[in-house]
Amino acid sequence: MIGRVESTYLETLTPDQRRERFEQFMRYNIIGLVICHGMDPFPECLEMAEKYDRNLFLVRKDTSEFMADLIAALSSYLAPRLTQHGVLVEVFGEGVLITGDSGVGKSETALELIKRGHRLVADDAVEIKRINRTTLMGSAPEMIRYYMELRGIGVIDARQIYGVGAVKPETRVDLVVQLEP
C-alpha cells in the first residue's frame, strides 16, 4: 500500500532506484498494490506492475480510512459462521433468534410479529457469523431470503406481501428465544 508517507519517500529516490525498489517488491507473489489518496502511480511502478503482471488499485480514500474499511470488510467476509435452524426477526431494533423443534410455531410467531410492524430477516435457516468477540450477525441464505414457509399455507414472499419495510437483509443477534411445545 502506498500512501503519502511512502510516496514522499519514493520521491526522494532517482527513477532507477524507484524502478529497483518496485521490481524487488513486484517479484513477490502479491495480488496487487493499493495506491491511496487518488495519487497517480509512479511510471516505474506502472512499468514493473506490467512486467510482473501485478494489479494496481487506485483509491481516493486516505490510507487510514481505506485500511479501516478493508479490515472491516475482511473481518465480515472471513468471520466464522454456522447455519442455525430457526427464525430471525428484528423486534424494536433488537435481533431475536427464535428456535425450537420443528412444528412448534417459529414461523407463525414471526409472521405475527411482522404483522405488528417488526421485520423478518430469515426463516428456517439462519446464517450466523461472528464478527468479533461480542457481535453475532444473522442473515438468510440468498436462495431463501425473505421467504417464509407456513404450515397449511406453503411458501410466501414476505417482502412482496408485506412490503420492503417488513424485511431486512441482516441484523445483530441480540436475544435467543427457545419455543417449547
mmCIF file of C-alpha atoms in Angstrom:
data_model
loop_
_atom_site.group_PDB
_atom_site.id
_atom_site.type_symbol
_atom_site.label_atom_id
_atom_site.label_comp_id
_atom_site.label_asym_id
_atom_site.label_seq_id
_atom_site.Cartn_x
_atom_site.Cartn_y
_atom_site.Cartn_z
ATOM 1 C CA MET A 1 0.000 0.000 0.000
ATOM 2 C CA ILE A 2 1.316 3.397 -0.943
ATOM 3 C CA GLY A 3 0.107 6.428 0.958
ATOM 4 C CA ARG A 4 1.515 9.919 1.335
ATOM 5 C CA VAL A 5 4.414 8.852 3.575
ATOM 6 C CA GLU A 6 5.543 6.111 1.174
ATOM 7 C CA SER A 7 5.091 8.416 -1.808
ATOM 8 C CA THR A 8 7.165 11.153 -0.154
ATOM 9 C CA TYR A 9 9.966 8.643 0.436
ATOM 10 C CA LEU A 10 9.807 7.337 -3.141
ATOM 11 C CA GLU A 11 10.055 10.906 -4.478
ATOM 12 C CA THR A 12 13.500 11.219 -2.834
ATOM 13 C CA LEU A 13 14.821 8.345 -4.984
ATOM 14 C CA THR A 14 16.094 8.542 -8.528
ATOM 15 C CA PRO A 15 13.969 6.881 -11.232
ATOM 16 C CA ASP A 16 16.474 3.987 -11.379
ATOM 17 C CA GLN A 17 16.304 3.491 -7.609
ATOM 18 C CA ARG A 18 12.484 3.565 -7.714
ATOM 19 C CA ARG A 19 12.483 1.035 -10.561
ATOM 20 C CA GLU A 20 14.750 -1.242 -8.489
ATOM 21 C CA ARG A 21 12.516 -0.901 -5.380
ATOM 22 C CA PHE A 22 9.343 -1.598 -7.336
ATOM 23 C CA GLU A 23 10.961 -4.545 -9.096
ATOM 24 C CA GLN A 24 12.070 -6.061 -5.770
ATOM 25 C CA PHE A 25 8.544 -5.629 -4.454
ATOM 26 C CA MET A 26 6.725 -6.920 -7.551
ATOM 27 C CA ARG A 27 8.846 -10.101 -7.603
ATOM 28 C CA TYR A 28 6.893 -11.284 -4.558
ATOM 29 C CA ASN A 29 3.740 -13.237 -5.311
ATOM 30 C CA ILE A 30 1.400 -10.351 -4.482
ATOM 31 C CA ILE A 31 -2.073 -9.828 -5.890
ATOM 32 C CA GLY A 32 -1.554 -6.131 -6.291
ATOM 33 C CA LEU A 33 -0.585 -2.784 -4.867
ATOM 34 C CA VAL A 34 -3.015 -0.192 -3.496
ATOM 35 C CA ILE A 35 -2.252 3.478 -4.101
ATOM 36 C CA CYS A 36 -4.262 5.789 -1.848
ATOM 37 C CA HIS A 37 -5.307 9.459 -1.897
ATOM 38 C CA GLY A 38 -6.101 9.314 -5.640
ATOM 39 C CA MET A 39 -2.378 9.697 -6.364
ATOM 40 C CA ASP A 40 -1.007 8.811 -9.771
ATOM 41 C CA PRO A 41 1.334 5.809 -9.728
ATOM 42 C CA PHE A 42 4.999 6.411 -10.460
ATOM 43 C CA PRO A 43 5.961 5.462 -14.050
ATOM 44 C CA GLU A 44 8.421 2.907 -12.626
ATOM 45 C CA CYS A 45 5.593 1.347 -10.632
ATOM 46 C CA LEU A 46 3.456 1.018 -13.773
ATOM 47 C CA GLU A 47 6.406 -0.479 -15.648
ATOM 48 C CA MET A 48 7.125 -3.141 -13.007
ATOM 49 C CA ALA A 49 3.440 -3.927 -12.446
ATOM 50 C CA GLU A 50 3.102 -4.632 -16.153
ATOM 51 C CA LYS A 51 6.354 -6.627 -16.290
ATOM 52 C CA TYR A 52 5.289 -8.874 -13.388
ATOM 53 C CA ASP A 53 1.571 -8.871 -14.252
ATOM 54 C CA ARG A 54 0.544 -7.282 -10.949
ATOM 55 C CA ASN A 55 -2.633 -5.288 -10.319
ATOM 56 C CA LEU A 56 -2.627 -1.655 -9.254
ATOM 57 C CA PHE A 57 -5.632 -0.439 -7.271
ATOM 58 C CA LEU A 58 -6.062 3.325 -7.209
ATOM 59 C CA VAL A 59 -8.335 4.575 -4.425
ATOM 60 C CA ARG A 60 -9.367 8.106 -3.498
ATOM 61 C CA LYS A 61 -9.580 7.413 0.238
ATOM 62 C CA ASP A 62 -6.723 8.263 2.565
ATOM 63 C CA THR A 63 -4.624 5.360 3.784
ATOM 64 C CA SER A 64 -6.068 5.017 7.289
ATOM 65 C CA GLU A 65 -9.680 5.247 6.064
ATOM 66 C CA PHE A 66 -9.049 2.648 3.354
ATOM 67 C CA MET A 67 -7.323 0.309 5.836
ATOM 68 C CA ALA A 68 -10.202 0.626 8.320
ATOM 69 C CA ASP A 69 -12.743 -0.169 5.586
ATOM 70 C CA LEU A 70 -10.642 -3.084 4.322
ATOM 71 C CA ILE A 71 -10.221 -4.569 7.805
ATOM 72 C CA ALA A 72 -13.967 -4.264 8.487
ATOM 73 C CA ALA A 73 -14.865 -5.882 5.151
ATOM 74 C CA LEU A 74 -12.384 -8.735 5.573
ATOM 75 C CA SER A 75 -13.474 -9.301 9.175
ATOM 76 C CA SER A 76 -17.049 -9.759 7.995
ATOM 77 C CA TYR A 77 -16.181 -11.834 4.926
ATOM 78 C CA LEU A 78 -13.782 -14.140 6.772
ATOM 79 C CA ALA A 79 -15.796 -14.361 10.006
ATOM 80 C CA PRO A 80 -16.530 -17.846 11.366
ATOM 81 C CA ARG A 81 -20.091 -18.831 10.512
ATOM 82 C CA LEU A 82 -22.699 -21.503 11.025
ATOM 83 C CA THR A 83 -26.257 -22.179 9.934
ATOM 84 C CA GLN A 84 -28.851 -22.458 12.710
ATOM 85 C CA HIS A 85 -32.369 -23.847 12.353
ATOM 86 C CA GLY A 86 -34.771 -21.113 13.430
ATOM 87 C CA VAL A 87 -36.257 -17.746 12.537
ATOM 88 C CA LEU A 88 -34.526 -14.386 12.914
ATOM 89 C CA VAL A 89 -36.639 -11.257 13.306
ATOM 90 C CA GLU A 90 -35.869 -7.709 14.329
ATOM 91 C CA VAL A 91 -38.173 -6.561 17.133
ATOM 92 C CA PHE A 92 -37.902 -2.908 18.171
ATOM 93 C CA GLY A 93 -34.399 -2.835 16.660
ATOM 94 C CA GLU A 94 -33.192 -5.937 18.506
ATOM 95 C CA GLY A 95 -32.336 -9.145 16.656
ATOM 96 C CA VAL A 96 -34.328 -12.052 18.081
ATOM 97 C CA LEU A 97 -33.449 -15.615 17.058
ATOM 98 C CA ILE A 98 -36.450 -17.879 17.587
ATOM 99 C CA THR A 99 -35.511 -21.547 17.952
ATOM 100 C CA GLY A 100 -37.402 -24.708 18.788
ATOM 101 C CA ASP A 101 -38.427 -28.087 17.468
ATOM 102 C CA SER A 102 -39.932 -28.435 14.013
ATOM 103 C CA GLY A 103 -43.622 -27.561 14.012
ATOM 104 C CA VAL A 104 -43.558 -25.634 17.301
ATOM 105 C CA GLY A 105 -44.650 -22.361 15.633
ATOM 106 C CA LYS A 106 -41.491 -20.383 14.913
ATOM 107 C CA SER A 107 -42.618 -19.105 11.503
ATOM 108 C CA GLU A 108 -46.149 -18.394 12.705
ATOM 109 C CA THR A 109 -44.742 -16.372 15.621
ATOM 110 C CA ALA A 110 -42.531 -14.427 13.219
ATOM 111 C CA LEU A 111 -45.496 -13.768 10.924
ATOM 112 C CA GLU A 112 -47.484 -12.293 13.816
ATOM 113 C CA LEU A 113 -44.522 -10.058 14.662
ATOM 114 C CA ILE A 114 -44.279 -8.909 11.026
ATOM 115 C CA LYS A 115 -47.989 -8.058 11.058
ATOM 116 C CA ARG A 116 -47.272 -5.856 14.097
ATOM 117 C CA GLY A 117 -44.580 -3.879 12.268
ATOM 118 C CA HIS A 118 -41.437 -5.845 13.057
ATOM 119 C CA ARG A 119 -39.042 -7.192 10.414
ATOM 120 C CA LEU A 120 -38.180 -10.637 9.062
ATOM 121 C CA VAL A 121 -34.523 -11.410 8.473
ATOM 122 C CA ALA A 122 -34.510 -15.203 7.987
ATOM 123 C CA ASP A 123 -36.923 -18.113 8.184
ATOM 124 C CA ASP A 124 -35.954 -21.766 8.668
ATOM 125 C CA ALA A 125 -32.200 -21.372 8.097
ATOM 126 C CA VAL A 126 -30.288 -18.526 9.750
ATOM 127 C CA GLU A 127 -26.677 -17.940 8.743
ATOM 128 C CA ILE A 128 -24.863 -16.572 11.778
ATOM 129 C CA LYS A 129 -21.386 -15.097 11.602
ATOM 130 C CA ARG A 130 -19.212 -13.988 14.486
ATOM 131 C CA ILE A 131 -17.938 -10.525 13.600
ATOM 132 C CA ASN A 132 -15.971 -10.093 16.828
ATOM 133 C CA ARG A 133 -15.964 -11.409 20.410
ATOM 134 C CA THR A 134 -19.290 -9.767 21.245
ATOM 135 C CA THR A 135 -21.165 -9.449 17.936
ATOM 136 C CA LEU A 136 -23.119 -12.098 16.047
ATOM 137 C CA MET A 137 -24.776 -11.122 12.757
ATOM 138 C CA GLY A 138 -27.587 -13.148 11.232
ATOM 139 C CA SER A 139 -28.951 -13.316 7.700
ATOM 140 C CA ALA A 140 -30.804 -15.678 5.387
ATOM 141 C CA PRO A 141 -29.170 -17.753 2.666
ATOM 142 C CA GLU A 142 -29.558 -15.855 -0.617
ATOM 143 C CA MET A 143 -31.819 -18.507 -2.191
ATOM 144 C CA ILE A 144 -34.476 -18.253 0.531
ATOM 145 C CA ARG A 145 -34.096 -14.609 1.579
ATOM 146 C CA TYR A 146 -37.453 -13.068 2.591
ATOM 147 C CA TYR A 147 -39.369 -16.322 2.030
ATOM 148 C CA MET A 148 -41.342 -17.997 4.812
ATOM 149 C CA GLU A 149 -42.795 -21.484 4.946
ATOM 150 C CA LEU A 150 -46.098 -21.594 6.805
ATOM 151 C CA ARG A 151 -47.861 -24.802 7.765
ATOM 152 C CA GLY A 152 -51.105 -25.207 5.803
ATOM 153 C CA ILE A 153 -50.328 -22.256 3.507
ATOM 154 C CA GLY A 154 -47.000 -23.015 1.855
ATOM 155 C CA VAL A 155 -44.182 -20.673 0.928
ATOM 156 C CA ILE A 156 -44.801 -16.917 0.900
ATOM 157 C CA ASP A 157 -42.629 -13.952 -0.083
ATOM 158 C CA ALA A 158 -42.815 -11.667 2.966
ATOM 159 C CA ARG A 159 -41.294 -8.733 1.087
ATOM 160 C CA GLN A 160 -43.877 -8.944 -1.689
ATOM 161 C CA ILE A 161 -46.840 -9.393 0.663
ATOM 162 C CA TYR A 162 -45.869 -7.002 3.495
ATOM 163 C CA GLY A 163 -43.506 -4.609 1.669
ATOM 164 C CA VAL A 164 -39.818 -3.808 1.871
ATOM 165 C CA GLY A 165 -40.247 -2.314 5.347
ATOM 166 C CA ALA A 166 -41.189 -5.747 6.698
ATOM 167 C CA VAL A 167 -37.849 -7.353 5.855
ATOM 168 C CA LYS A 168 -34.185 -6.715 6.482
ATOM 169 C CA PRO A 169 -31.152 -8.429 4.905
ATOM 170 C CA GLU A 170 -29.251 -8.884 8.190
ATOM 171 C CA THR A 171 -29.271 -7.905 11.848
ATOM 172 C CA ARG A 172 -27.336 -8.457 15.051
ATOM 173 C CA VAL A 173 -28.396 -11.459 17.098
ATOM 174 C CA ASP A 174 -29.168 -9.916 20.484
ATOM 175 C CA LEU A 175 -31.524 -12.473 22.009
ATOM 176 C CA VAL A 176 -32.334 -16.166 21.545
ATOM 177 C CA VAL A 177 -35.842 -17.389 22.366
ATOM 178 C CA GLN A 178 -36.486 -21.143 22.596
ATOM 179 C CA LEU A 179 -40.128 -22.051 21.876
ATOM 180 C CA GLU A 180 -41.402 -25.101 23.733
ATOM 181 C CA PRO A 181 -44.466 -27.191 22.767
#
